[in-house]
Coordinates of C-alpha atoms and ligand atoms in Angstrom, one line a residue:
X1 CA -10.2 18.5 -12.6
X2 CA -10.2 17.4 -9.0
X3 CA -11.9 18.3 -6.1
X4 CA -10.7 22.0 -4.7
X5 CA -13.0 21.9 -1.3
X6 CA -12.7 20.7 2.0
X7 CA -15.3 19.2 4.0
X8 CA -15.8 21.2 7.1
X9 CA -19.1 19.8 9.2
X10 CA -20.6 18.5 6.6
X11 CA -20.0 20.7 4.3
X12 CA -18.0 21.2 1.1
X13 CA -16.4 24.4 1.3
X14 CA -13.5 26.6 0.0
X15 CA -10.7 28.4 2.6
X16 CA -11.3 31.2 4.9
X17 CA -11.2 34.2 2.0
X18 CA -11.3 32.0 -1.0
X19 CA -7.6 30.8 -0.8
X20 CA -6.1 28.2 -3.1
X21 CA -2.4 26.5 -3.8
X22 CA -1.6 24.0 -7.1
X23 CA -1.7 21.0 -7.5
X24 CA 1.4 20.1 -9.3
X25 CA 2.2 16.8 -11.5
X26 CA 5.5 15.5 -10.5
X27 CA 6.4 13.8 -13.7
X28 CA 5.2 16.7 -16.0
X29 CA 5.8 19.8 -13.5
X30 CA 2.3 21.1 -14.7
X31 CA -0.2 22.4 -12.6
X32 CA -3.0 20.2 -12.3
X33 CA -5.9 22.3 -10.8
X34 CA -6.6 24.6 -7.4
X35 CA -7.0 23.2 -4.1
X36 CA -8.8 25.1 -0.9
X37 CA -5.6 26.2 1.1
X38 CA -6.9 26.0 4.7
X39 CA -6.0 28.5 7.9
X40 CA -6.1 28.1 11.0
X41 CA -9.1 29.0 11.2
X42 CA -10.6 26.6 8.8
X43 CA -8.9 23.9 10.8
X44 CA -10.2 25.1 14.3
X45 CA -13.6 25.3 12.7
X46 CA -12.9 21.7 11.8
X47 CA -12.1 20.6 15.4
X48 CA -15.4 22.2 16.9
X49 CA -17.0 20.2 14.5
X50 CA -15.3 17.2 14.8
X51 CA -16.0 17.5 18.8
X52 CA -19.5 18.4 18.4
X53 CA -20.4 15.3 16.2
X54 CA -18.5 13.1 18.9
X55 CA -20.9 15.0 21.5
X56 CA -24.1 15.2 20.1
X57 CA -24.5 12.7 17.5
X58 CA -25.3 9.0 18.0
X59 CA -22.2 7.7 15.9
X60 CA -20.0 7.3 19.0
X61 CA -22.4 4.3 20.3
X62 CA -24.5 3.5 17.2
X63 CA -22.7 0.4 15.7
X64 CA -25.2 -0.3 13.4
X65 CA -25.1 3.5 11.7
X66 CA -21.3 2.8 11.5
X67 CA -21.2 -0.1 9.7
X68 CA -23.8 0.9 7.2
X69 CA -22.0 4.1 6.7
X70 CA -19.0 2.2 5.9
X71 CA -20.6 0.2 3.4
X72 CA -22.3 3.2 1.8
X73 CA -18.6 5.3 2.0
X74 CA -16.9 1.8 -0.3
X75 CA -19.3 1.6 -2.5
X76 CA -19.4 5.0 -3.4
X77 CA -15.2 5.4 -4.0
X78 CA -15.6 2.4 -5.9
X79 CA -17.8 4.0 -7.8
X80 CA -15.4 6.2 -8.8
X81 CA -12.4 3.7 -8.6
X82 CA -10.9 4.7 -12.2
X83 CA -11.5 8.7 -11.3
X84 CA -9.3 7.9 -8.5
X85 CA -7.0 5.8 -10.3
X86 CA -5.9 8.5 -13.2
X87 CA -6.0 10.8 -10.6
X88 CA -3.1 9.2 -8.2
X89 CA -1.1 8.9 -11.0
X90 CA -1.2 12.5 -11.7
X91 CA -0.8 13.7 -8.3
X92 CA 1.8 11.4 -6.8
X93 CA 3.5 10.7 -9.6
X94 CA 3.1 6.7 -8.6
X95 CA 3.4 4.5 -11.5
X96 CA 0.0 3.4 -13.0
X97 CA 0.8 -0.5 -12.2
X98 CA 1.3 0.3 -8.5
X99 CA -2.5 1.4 -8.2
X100 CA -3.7 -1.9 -9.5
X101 CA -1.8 -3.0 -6.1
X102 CA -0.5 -1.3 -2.8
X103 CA -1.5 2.0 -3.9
X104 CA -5.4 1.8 -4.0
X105 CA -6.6 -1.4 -5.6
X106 CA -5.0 -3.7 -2.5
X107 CA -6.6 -1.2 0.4
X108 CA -10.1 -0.5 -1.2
X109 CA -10.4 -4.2 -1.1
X110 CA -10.5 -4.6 2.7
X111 CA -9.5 -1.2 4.6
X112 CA -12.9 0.0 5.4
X113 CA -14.4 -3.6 5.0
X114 CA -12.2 -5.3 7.4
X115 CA -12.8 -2.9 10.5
X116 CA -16.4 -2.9 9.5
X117 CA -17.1 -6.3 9.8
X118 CA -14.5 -5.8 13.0
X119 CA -17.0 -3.9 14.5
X120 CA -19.6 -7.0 15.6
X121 CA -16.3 -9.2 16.4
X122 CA -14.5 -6.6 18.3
X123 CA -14.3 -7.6 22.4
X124 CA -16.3 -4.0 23.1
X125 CA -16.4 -5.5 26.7
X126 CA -14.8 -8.4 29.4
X127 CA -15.9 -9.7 32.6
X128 CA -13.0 -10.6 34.9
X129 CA -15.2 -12.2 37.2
X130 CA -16.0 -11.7 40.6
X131 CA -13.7 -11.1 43.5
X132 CA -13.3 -9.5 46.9
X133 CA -10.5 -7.2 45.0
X134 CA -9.7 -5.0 48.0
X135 CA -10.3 -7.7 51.0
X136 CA -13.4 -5.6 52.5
X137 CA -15.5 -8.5 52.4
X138 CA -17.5 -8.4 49.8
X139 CA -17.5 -9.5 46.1
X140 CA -17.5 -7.3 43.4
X141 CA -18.3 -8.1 39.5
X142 CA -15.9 -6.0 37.5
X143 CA -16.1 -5.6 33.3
X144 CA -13.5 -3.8 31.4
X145 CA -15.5 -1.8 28.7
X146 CA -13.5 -0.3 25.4
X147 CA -15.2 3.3 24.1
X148 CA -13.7 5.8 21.2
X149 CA -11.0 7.7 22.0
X150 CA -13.2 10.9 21.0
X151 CA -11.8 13.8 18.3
X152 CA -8.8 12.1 16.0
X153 CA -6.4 14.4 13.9
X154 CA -5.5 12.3 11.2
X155 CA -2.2 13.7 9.8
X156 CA -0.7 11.8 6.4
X157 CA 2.0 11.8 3.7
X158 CA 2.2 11.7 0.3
X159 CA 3.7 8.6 -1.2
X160 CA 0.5 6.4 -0.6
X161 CA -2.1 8.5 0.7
X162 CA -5.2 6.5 -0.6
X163 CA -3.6 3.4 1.3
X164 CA -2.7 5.2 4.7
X165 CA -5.9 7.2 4.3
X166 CA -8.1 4.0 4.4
X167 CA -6.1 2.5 7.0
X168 CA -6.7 4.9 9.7
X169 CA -10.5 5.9 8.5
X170 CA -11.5 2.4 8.3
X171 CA -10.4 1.4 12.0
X172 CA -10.8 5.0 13.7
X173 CA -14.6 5.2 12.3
X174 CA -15.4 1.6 13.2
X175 CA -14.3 2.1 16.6
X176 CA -16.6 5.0 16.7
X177 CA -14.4 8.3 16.9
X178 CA -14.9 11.7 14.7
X179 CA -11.7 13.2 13.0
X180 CA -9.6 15.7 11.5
X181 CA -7.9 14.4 8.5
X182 CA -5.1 16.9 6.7
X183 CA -3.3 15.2 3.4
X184 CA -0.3 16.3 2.7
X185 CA -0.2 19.6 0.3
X186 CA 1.9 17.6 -2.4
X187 CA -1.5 15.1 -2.7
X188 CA -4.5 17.1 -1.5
X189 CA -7.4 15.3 -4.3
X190 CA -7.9 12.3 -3.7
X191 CA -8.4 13.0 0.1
X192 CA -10.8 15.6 -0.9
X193 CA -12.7 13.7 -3.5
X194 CA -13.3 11.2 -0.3
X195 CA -14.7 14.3 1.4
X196 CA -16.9 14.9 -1.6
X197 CA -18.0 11.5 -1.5
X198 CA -18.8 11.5 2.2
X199 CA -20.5 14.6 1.6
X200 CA -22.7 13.5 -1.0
X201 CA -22.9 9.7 -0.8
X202 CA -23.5 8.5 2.3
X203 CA -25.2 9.4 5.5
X204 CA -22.1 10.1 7.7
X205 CA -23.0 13.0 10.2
X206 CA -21.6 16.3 9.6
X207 CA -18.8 16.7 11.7
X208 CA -17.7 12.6 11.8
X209 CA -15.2 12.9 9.1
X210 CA -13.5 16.6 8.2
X211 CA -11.1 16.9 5.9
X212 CA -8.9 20.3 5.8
X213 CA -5.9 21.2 2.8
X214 CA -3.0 23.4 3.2
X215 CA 0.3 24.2 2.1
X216 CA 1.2 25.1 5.3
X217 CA 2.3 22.2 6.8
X218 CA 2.0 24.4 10.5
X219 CA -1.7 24.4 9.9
X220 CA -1.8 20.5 10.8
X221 CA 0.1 21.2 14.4
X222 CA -3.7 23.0 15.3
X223 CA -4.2 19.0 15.8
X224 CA -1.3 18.7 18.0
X225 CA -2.1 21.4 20.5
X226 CA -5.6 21.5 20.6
X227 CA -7.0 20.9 23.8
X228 CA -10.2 19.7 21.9
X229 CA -8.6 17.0 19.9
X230 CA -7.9 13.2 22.3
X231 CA -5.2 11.8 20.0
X232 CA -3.1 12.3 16.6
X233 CA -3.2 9.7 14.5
X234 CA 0.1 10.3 12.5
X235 CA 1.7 8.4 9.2
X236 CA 4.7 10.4 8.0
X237 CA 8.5 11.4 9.0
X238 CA 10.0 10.8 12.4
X239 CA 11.6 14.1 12.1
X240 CA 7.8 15.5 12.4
X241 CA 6.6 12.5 14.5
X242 CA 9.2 13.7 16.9
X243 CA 7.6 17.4 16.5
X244 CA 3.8 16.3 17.2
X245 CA 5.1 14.3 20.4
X246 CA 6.4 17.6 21.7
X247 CA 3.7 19.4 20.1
X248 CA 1.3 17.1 21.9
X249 CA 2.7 17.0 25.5
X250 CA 1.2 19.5 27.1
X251 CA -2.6 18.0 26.5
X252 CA -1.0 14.6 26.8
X253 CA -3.7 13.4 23.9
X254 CA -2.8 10.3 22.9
X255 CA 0.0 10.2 20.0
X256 CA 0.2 7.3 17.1
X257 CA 2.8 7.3 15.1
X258 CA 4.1 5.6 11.6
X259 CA 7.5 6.3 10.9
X260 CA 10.0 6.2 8.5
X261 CA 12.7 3.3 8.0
X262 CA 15.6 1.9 6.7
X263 CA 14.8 -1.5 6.6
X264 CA 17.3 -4.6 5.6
X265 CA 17.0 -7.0 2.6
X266 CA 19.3 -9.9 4.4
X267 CA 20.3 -12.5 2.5
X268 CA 21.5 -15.2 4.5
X269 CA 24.5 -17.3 2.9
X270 CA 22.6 -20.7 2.3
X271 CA 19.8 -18.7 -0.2
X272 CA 19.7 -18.6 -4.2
X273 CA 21.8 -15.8 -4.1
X274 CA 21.3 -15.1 -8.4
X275 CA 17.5 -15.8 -7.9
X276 CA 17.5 -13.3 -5.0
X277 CA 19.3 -10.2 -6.1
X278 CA 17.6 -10.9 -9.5
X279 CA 14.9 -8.5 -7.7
X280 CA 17.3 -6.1 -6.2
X281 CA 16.4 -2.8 -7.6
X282 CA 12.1 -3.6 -6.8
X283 CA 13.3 -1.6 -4.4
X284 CA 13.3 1.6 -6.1
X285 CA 9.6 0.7 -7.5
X286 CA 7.9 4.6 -6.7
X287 CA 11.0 6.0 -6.9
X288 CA 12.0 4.6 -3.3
X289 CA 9.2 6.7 -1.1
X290 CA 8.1 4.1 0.7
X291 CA 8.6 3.5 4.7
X292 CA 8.9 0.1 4.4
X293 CA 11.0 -1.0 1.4
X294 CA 13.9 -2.6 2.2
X295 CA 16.9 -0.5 1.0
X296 CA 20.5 -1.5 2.7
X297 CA 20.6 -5.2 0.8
X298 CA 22.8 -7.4 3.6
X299 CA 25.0 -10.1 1.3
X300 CA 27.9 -12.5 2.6
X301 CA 30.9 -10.8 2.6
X302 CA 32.4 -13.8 1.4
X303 CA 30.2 -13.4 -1.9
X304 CA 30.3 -9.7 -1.8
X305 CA 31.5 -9.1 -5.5
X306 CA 29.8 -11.1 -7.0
X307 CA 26.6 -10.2 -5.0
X308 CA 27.4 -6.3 -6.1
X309 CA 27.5 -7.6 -10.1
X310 CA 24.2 -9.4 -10.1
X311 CA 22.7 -6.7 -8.6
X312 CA 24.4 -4.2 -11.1
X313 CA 23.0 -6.2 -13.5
X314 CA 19.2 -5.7 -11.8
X315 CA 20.0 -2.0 -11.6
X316 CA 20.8 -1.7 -15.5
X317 CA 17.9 -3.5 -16.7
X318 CA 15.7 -1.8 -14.4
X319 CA 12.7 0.8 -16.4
X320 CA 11.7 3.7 -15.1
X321 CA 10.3 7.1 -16.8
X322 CA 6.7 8.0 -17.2
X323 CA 4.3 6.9 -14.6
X324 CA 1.7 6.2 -17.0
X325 CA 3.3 3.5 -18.5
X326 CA 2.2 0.4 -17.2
X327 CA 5.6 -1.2 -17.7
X328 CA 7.7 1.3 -15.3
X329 CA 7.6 1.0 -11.6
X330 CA 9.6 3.7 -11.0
X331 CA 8.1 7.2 -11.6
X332 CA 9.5 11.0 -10.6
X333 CA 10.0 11.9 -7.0
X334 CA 7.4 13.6 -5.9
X335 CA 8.5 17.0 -5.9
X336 CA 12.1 19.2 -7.2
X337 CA 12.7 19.3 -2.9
X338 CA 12.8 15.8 -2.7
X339 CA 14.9 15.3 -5.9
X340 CA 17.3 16.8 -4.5
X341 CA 17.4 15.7 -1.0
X342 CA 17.7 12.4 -2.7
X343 CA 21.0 13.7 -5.2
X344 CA 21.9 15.2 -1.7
X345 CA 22.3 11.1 -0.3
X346 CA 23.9 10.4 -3.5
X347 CA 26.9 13.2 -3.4
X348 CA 27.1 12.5 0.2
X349 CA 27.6 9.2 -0.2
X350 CA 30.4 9.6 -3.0
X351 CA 32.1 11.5 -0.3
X352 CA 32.2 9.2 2.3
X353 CA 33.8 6.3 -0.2
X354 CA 31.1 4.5 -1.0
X355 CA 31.2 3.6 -4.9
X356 CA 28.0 4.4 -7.1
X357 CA 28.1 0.7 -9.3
X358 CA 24.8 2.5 -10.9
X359 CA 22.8 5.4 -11.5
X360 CA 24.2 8.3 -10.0
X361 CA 22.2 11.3 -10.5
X362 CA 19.4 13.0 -12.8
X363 CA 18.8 11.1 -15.7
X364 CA 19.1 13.1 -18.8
X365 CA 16.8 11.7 -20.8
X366 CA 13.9 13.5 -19.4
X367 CA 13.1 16.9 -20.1
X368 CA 10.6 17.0 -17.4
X369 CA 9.7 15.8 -14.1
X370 CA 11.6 15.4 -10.7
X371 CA 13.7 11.8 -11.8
X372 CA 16.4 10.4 -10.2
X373 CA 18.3 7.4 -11.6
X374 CA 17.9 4.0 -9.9
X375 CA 21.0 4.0 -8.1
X376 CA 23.5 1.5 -6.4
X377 CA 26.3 1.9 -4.1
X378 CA 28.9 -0.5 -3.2
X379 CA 31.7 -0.6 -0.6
X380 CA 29.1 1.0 2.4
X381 CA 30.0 0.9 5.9
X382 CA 26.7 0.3 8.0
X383 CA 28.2 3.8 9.5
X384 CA 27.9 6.2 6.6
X385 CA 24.8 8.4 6.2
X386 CA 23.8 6.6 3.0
X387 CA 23.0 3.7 5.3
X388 CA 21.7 5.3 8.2
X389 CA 19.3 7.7 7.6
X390 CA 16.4 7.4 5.3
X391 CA 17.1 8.9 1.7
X392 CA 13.3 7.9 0.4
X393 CA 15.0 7.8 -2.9
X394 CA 15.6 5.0 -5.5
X395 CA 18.7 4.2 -3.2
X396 CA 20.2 0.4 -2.6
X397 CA 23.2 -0.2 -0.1
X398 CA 25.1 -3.2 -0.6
X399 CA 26.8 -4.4 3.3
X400 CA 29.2 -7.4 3.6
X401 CA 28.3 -9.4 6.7
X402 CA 30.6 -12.3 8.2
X403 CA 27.6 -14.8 9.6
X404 CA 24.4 -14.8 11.1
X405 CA 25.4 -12.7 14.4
X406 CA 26.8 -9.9 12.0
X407 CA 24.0 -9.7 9.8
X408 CA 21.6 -9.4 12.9
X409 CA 24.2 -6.5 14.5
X410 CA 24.1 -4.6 11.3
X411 CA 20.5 -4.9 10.8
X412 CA 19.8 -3.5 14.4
X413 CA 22.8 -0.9 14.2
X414 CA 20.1 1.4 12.7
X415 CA 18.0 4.5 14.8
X416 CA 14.5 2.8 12.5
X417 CA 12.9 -0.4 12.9
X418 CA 9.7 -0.7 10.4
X419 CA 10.6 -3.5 8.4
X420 CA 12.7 -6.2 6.9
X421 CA 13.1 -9.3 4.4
X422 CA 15.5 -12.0 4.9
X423 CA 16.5 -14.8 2.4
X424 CA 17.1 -18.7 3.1
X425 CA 17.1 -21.8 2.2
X426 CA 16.1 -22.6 5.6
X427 CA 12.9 -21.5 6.4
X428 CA 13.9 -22.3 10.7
X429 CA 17.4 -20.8 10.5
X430 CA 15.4 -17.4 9.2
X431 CA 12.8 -17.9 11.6
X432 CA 15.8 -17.8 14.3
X433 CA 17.5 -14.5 12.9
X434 CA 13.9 -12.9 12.3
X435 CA 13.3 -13.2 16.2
X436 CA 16.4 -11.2 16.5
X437 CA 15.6 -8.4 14.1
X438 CA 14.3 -5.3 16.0
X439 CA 11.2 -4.4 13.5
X440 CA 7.2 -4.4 13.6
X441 CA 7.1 -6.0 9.8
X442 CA 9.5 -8.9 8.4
X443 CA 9.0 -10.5 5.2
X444 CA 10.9 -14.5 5.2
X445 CA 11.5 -16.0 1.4
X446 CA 9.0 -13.5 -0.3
X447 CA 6.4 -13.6 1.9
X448 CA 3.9 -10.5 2.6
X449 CA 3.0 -9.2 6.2
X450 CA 0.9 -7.1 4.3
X451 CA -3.3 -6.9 5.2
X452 CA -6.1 -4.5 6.6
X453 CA -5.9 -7.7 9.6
X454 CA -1.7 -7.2 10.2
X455 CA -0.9 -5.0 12.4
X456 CA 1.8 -2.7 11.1
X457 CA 4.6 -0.3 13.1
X458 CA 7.8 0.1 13.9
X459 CA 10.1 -0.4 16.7
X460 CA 12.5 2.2 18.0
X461 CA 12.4 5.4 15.4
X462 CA 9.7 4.0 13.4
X463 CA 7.0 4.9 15.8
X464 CA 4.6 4.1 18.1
X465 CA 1.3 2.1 18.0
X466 CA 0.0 -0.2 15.4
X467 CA -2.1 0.4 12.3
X468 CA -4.6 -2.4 11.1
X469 CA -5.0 -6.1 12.9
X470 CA -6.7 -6.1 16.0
X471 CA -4.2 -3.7 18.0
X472 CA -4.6 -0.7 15.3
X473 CA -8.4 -1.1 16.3
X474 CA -7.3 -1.0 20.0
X475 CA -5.2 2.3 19.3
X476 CA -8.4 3.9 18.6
X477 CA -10.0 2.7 21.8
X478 CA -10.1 4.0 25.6
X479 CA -10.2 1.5 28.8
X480 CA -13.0 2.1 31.1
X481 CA -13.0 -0.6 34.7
X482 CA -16.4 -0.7 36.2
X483 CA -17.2 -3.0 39.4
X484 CA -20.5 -3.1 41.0
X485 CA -21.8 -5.4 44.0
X486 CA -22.2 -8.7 42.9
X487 CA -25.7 -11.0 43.3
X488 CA -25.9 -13.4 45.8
Ligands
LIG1 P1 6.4 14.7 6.5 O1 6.7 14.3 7.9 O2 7.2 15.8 5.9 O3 4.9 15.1 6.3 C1 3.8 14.2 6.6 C2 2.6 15.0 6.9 O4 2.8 15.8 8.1 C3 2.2 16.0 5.8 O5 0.7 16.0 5.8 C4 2.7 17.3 6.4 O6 1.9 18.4 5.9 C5 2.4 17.2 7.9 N1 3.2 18.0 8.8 C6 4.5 18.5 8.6 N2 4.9 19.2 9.7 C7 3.9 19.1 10.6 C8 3.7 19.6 11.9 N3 4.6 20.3 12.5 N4 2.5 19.3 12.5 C9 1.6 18.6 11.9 N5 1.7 18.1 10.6 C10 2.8 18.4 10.0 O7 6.6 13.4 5.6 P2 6.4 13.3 4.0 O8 7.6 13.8 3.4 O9 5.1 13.7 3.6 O10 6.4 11.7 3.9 C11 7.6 10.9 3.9 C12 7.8 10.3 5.2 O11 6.7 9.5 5.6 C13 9.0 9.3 5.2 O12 9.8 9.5 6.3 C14 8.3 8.0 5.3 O13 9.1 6.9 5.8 C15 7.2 8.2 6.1 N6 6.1 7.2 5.9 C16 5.9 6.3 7.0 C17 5.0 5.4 6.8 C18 4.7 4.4 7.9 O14 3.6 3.8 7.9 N7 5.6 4.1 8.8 C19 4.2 5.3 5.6 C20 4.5 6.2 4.6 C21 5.4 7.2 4.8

């Protein structure tokens, strides 16, 4: 059974008059267990908390407390790295293998250790030297000093909430700010078994880290329109993001936001094109719910039918089914809502002319669980909604290009721009049509942006900021100027 408390100033508590909501399992439809189910109250008591530790407690300015915190926080979750494992699985519905990678092995690894050891090579300060800056006569020695932002409401999804977790704990805490953090109700343990942890393990303040469940997704906008809180750290969809901007504007706190995205798999007409679409249908691997996989695959039009038949042929040997096993990478979706958003695309699509070469609906094989077929479409204009707006399903467009300017057009005809791959034999001539692709992420012949030191964003829809590298330590950082007379 998981963790059913939230972690309000330190301590472990349940809901304002003992309210709970389920836990559900996606691929079984059981209830897993009871989970506190917050207020807005419980949340508000979390933000005076939050702003008192920033306040009173040393953790804003003691580096040394931070880092040793951090190291006490990793070893304990690692402690209880299998716990967490099983428990992802059962909860997100995320196929077993996944957590040996992206979902919680990859992240544990460096997430909290990277921004810890960040914290003695961060530039905290710069000189930029004396000068008579306003002509009065005088010279004036001026450093450029970088403090926490204060109070962060950290607001997540569902679909890798260990991994996005991590990635804006790590850098947040190192950078010496107290938060807010509210999981999404669909995966609401393993953010509070991290409040447990914090609670019992190591010797963060009370009031650093908070951590507040509800099924009320409104009781997260508290974070938006508090005065109290200096900035939303935000990972989820830009139909929300959108919302919290608003939501945010009138205490013009800082806003950071991950998006979602409709990113291309280009491949140009000098590359392996068997080799290549061999791996077409990875991109249903979690049943499509991730921001970054590329789902509208770009192939010459000049190869177009052929392209569509080897990737048929990925589609149909594809396995998918119980999360468990550890030789499926697709699992459920993660709830019915979403399963049928996703058959929503699909219909959609079907109306608008595109064919379905594969998949096409709800498996019947299952007798439980929120499952969607790995599907493929062929005959997509870059126009239709299939390949516009972000299904989050196990969804592949197939586009016919005519040369390097279309493919780039196509790519950037898109409201998103998280991510990308592109395919060549020609490591330059990718190079060239990367530069022109309008995302924060590309991947070039199978390479991985991924890492706790890459920053990671989007451009245009896909939001605003960076998470990880050096700038999504910066994001969690405010500019003060000083200038005082200088000697001599
Ligand atoms: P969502 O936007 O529905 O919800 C995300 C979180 O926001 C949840 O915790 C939810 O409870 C909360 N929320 C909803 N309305 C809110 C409001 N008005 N104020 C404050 N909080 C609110 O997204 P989702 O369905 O949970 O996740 C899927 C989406 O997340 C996809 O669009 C995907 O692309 C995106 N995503 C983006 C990234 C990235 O890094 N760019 C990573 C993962 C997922």
């Amino acid at each position: 059974m998981g963790e059913s408390r939230m972690l309000i100033d330190g301590r472990l508590v349940d809901a304002e008059g003992g309210a709970t909501f389920e836990n559900v399992n996606p691929a079984t439809e059981e209830v897993l267990g009871p989970v506190a189910d917050g207020s807005p109250a419980d949340m508000a008591r979390a933000v005076d908390a939050a702003r008192r530790a920033f306040e009173t407690t040393g953790w804003a300015s003691d580096t040394e407390a931070r880092k040793a915190c951090l190291d006490q926080l990793q070893t304990a979750i690692e402690s209880e790295q299998e716990d967490l494992r099983q428990e992802l699985v059962s909860e997100a519905g995320t196929p077993a293998l996944i957590t040996y990678g992206p979902q919680l092995d990859a992240p544990l690894r460096e997430a909290l250790r990277w921004p810890r050891d960040m914290i003695d090579e961060f530039e905290w300060s710069r000189s930029l030297g004396p000068k008579d800056a306003m002509g009065v006569g005088y010279q004036t020695e001026r450093e450029v000093w970088k403090e926490p932002v204060g109070v962060v409401g950290v607001i997540v999804p569902w679909n890798f909430p260990v991994e996005i977790i991590l990635n804006k704990l790590g850098p947040l805490l190192a950078m010496g700010n107290t938060c807010i953090l509210k999981p999404a109700p669909d995966t609401p343990w393993n953010a509070t078994r991290l409040g447990r942890l914090i609670a019992e393990e190591t010797d963060i303040p009370p009031g650093v880290v908070n951590i507040v469940t509800s099924a009320d997704h409104l009781v997260g906008e508290v974070l938006s329109t508090s005065a109290e809180v200096d900035m939303v750290a935000f990972t989820g969809s830009t139909a929300t993001g959108r919302r919290i901007l608003e939501a945010s504007a009138p205490t013009l706190k800082r806003v950071f936001l991950e998006l979602g995205g409709k990113s291309v798999n280009l491949v140009l007409d000098d590359a392996d094109l068997e080799a290549t679409l061999a791996g077409s249908a990875v991109c249903c691997m979690h049943g499509g719910q991730g921001c970054a996989i590329p789902t509208r695959l770009l192939v010459p039009r000049s190869h177009y039918d052929e392209a569509v038949e080897m990737a048929r042929a990925a589609f149909e040997s594809w396995a998918y089914g119980d999360p468990t096993d550890l030789s499926v990478l697709q699992g459920p979706q993660i709830s019915r809502r979403q399963q049928e958003r996703v058959l929503g695309y699909i219909q959609q699509g079907r109306a608008e002319g595109a064919t379905v070469v594969s998949g096409g609906g709800r498996p019947n094989h299952f007798d439980r669980g929120w499952y969607v077929e790995p599907t493929l479409f062929a005959d997509v204009d870059n126009t239709m909604a299939i390949a516009q707006e972000e299904i989050f399903g196990p969804v592949l467009v197939v586009i016919g290009f005519d040369d390097d300017d279309d493919a780039v057009r196509i790519a950037n005809e898109s409201p998103y721009g998280l991510s990308g791959m592109i395919t060549s034999s020609d490591l330059d001539r990718a190079k060239t049509v990367a530069r022109r692709i309008r995302t924060g992420t590309l991947g070039i012949n199978g390479g991985i942006w991924y890492g706790a030191d890459a920053p990671f964003g989007g451009y245009k829809g896909s939001g605003l900021g960076r998470q990880c590298g050096t700038e999504g330590l910066e994001i969690f950082t405010e500019t003060k100027t000083v200038g005082w007379p200088a000697e001599g």
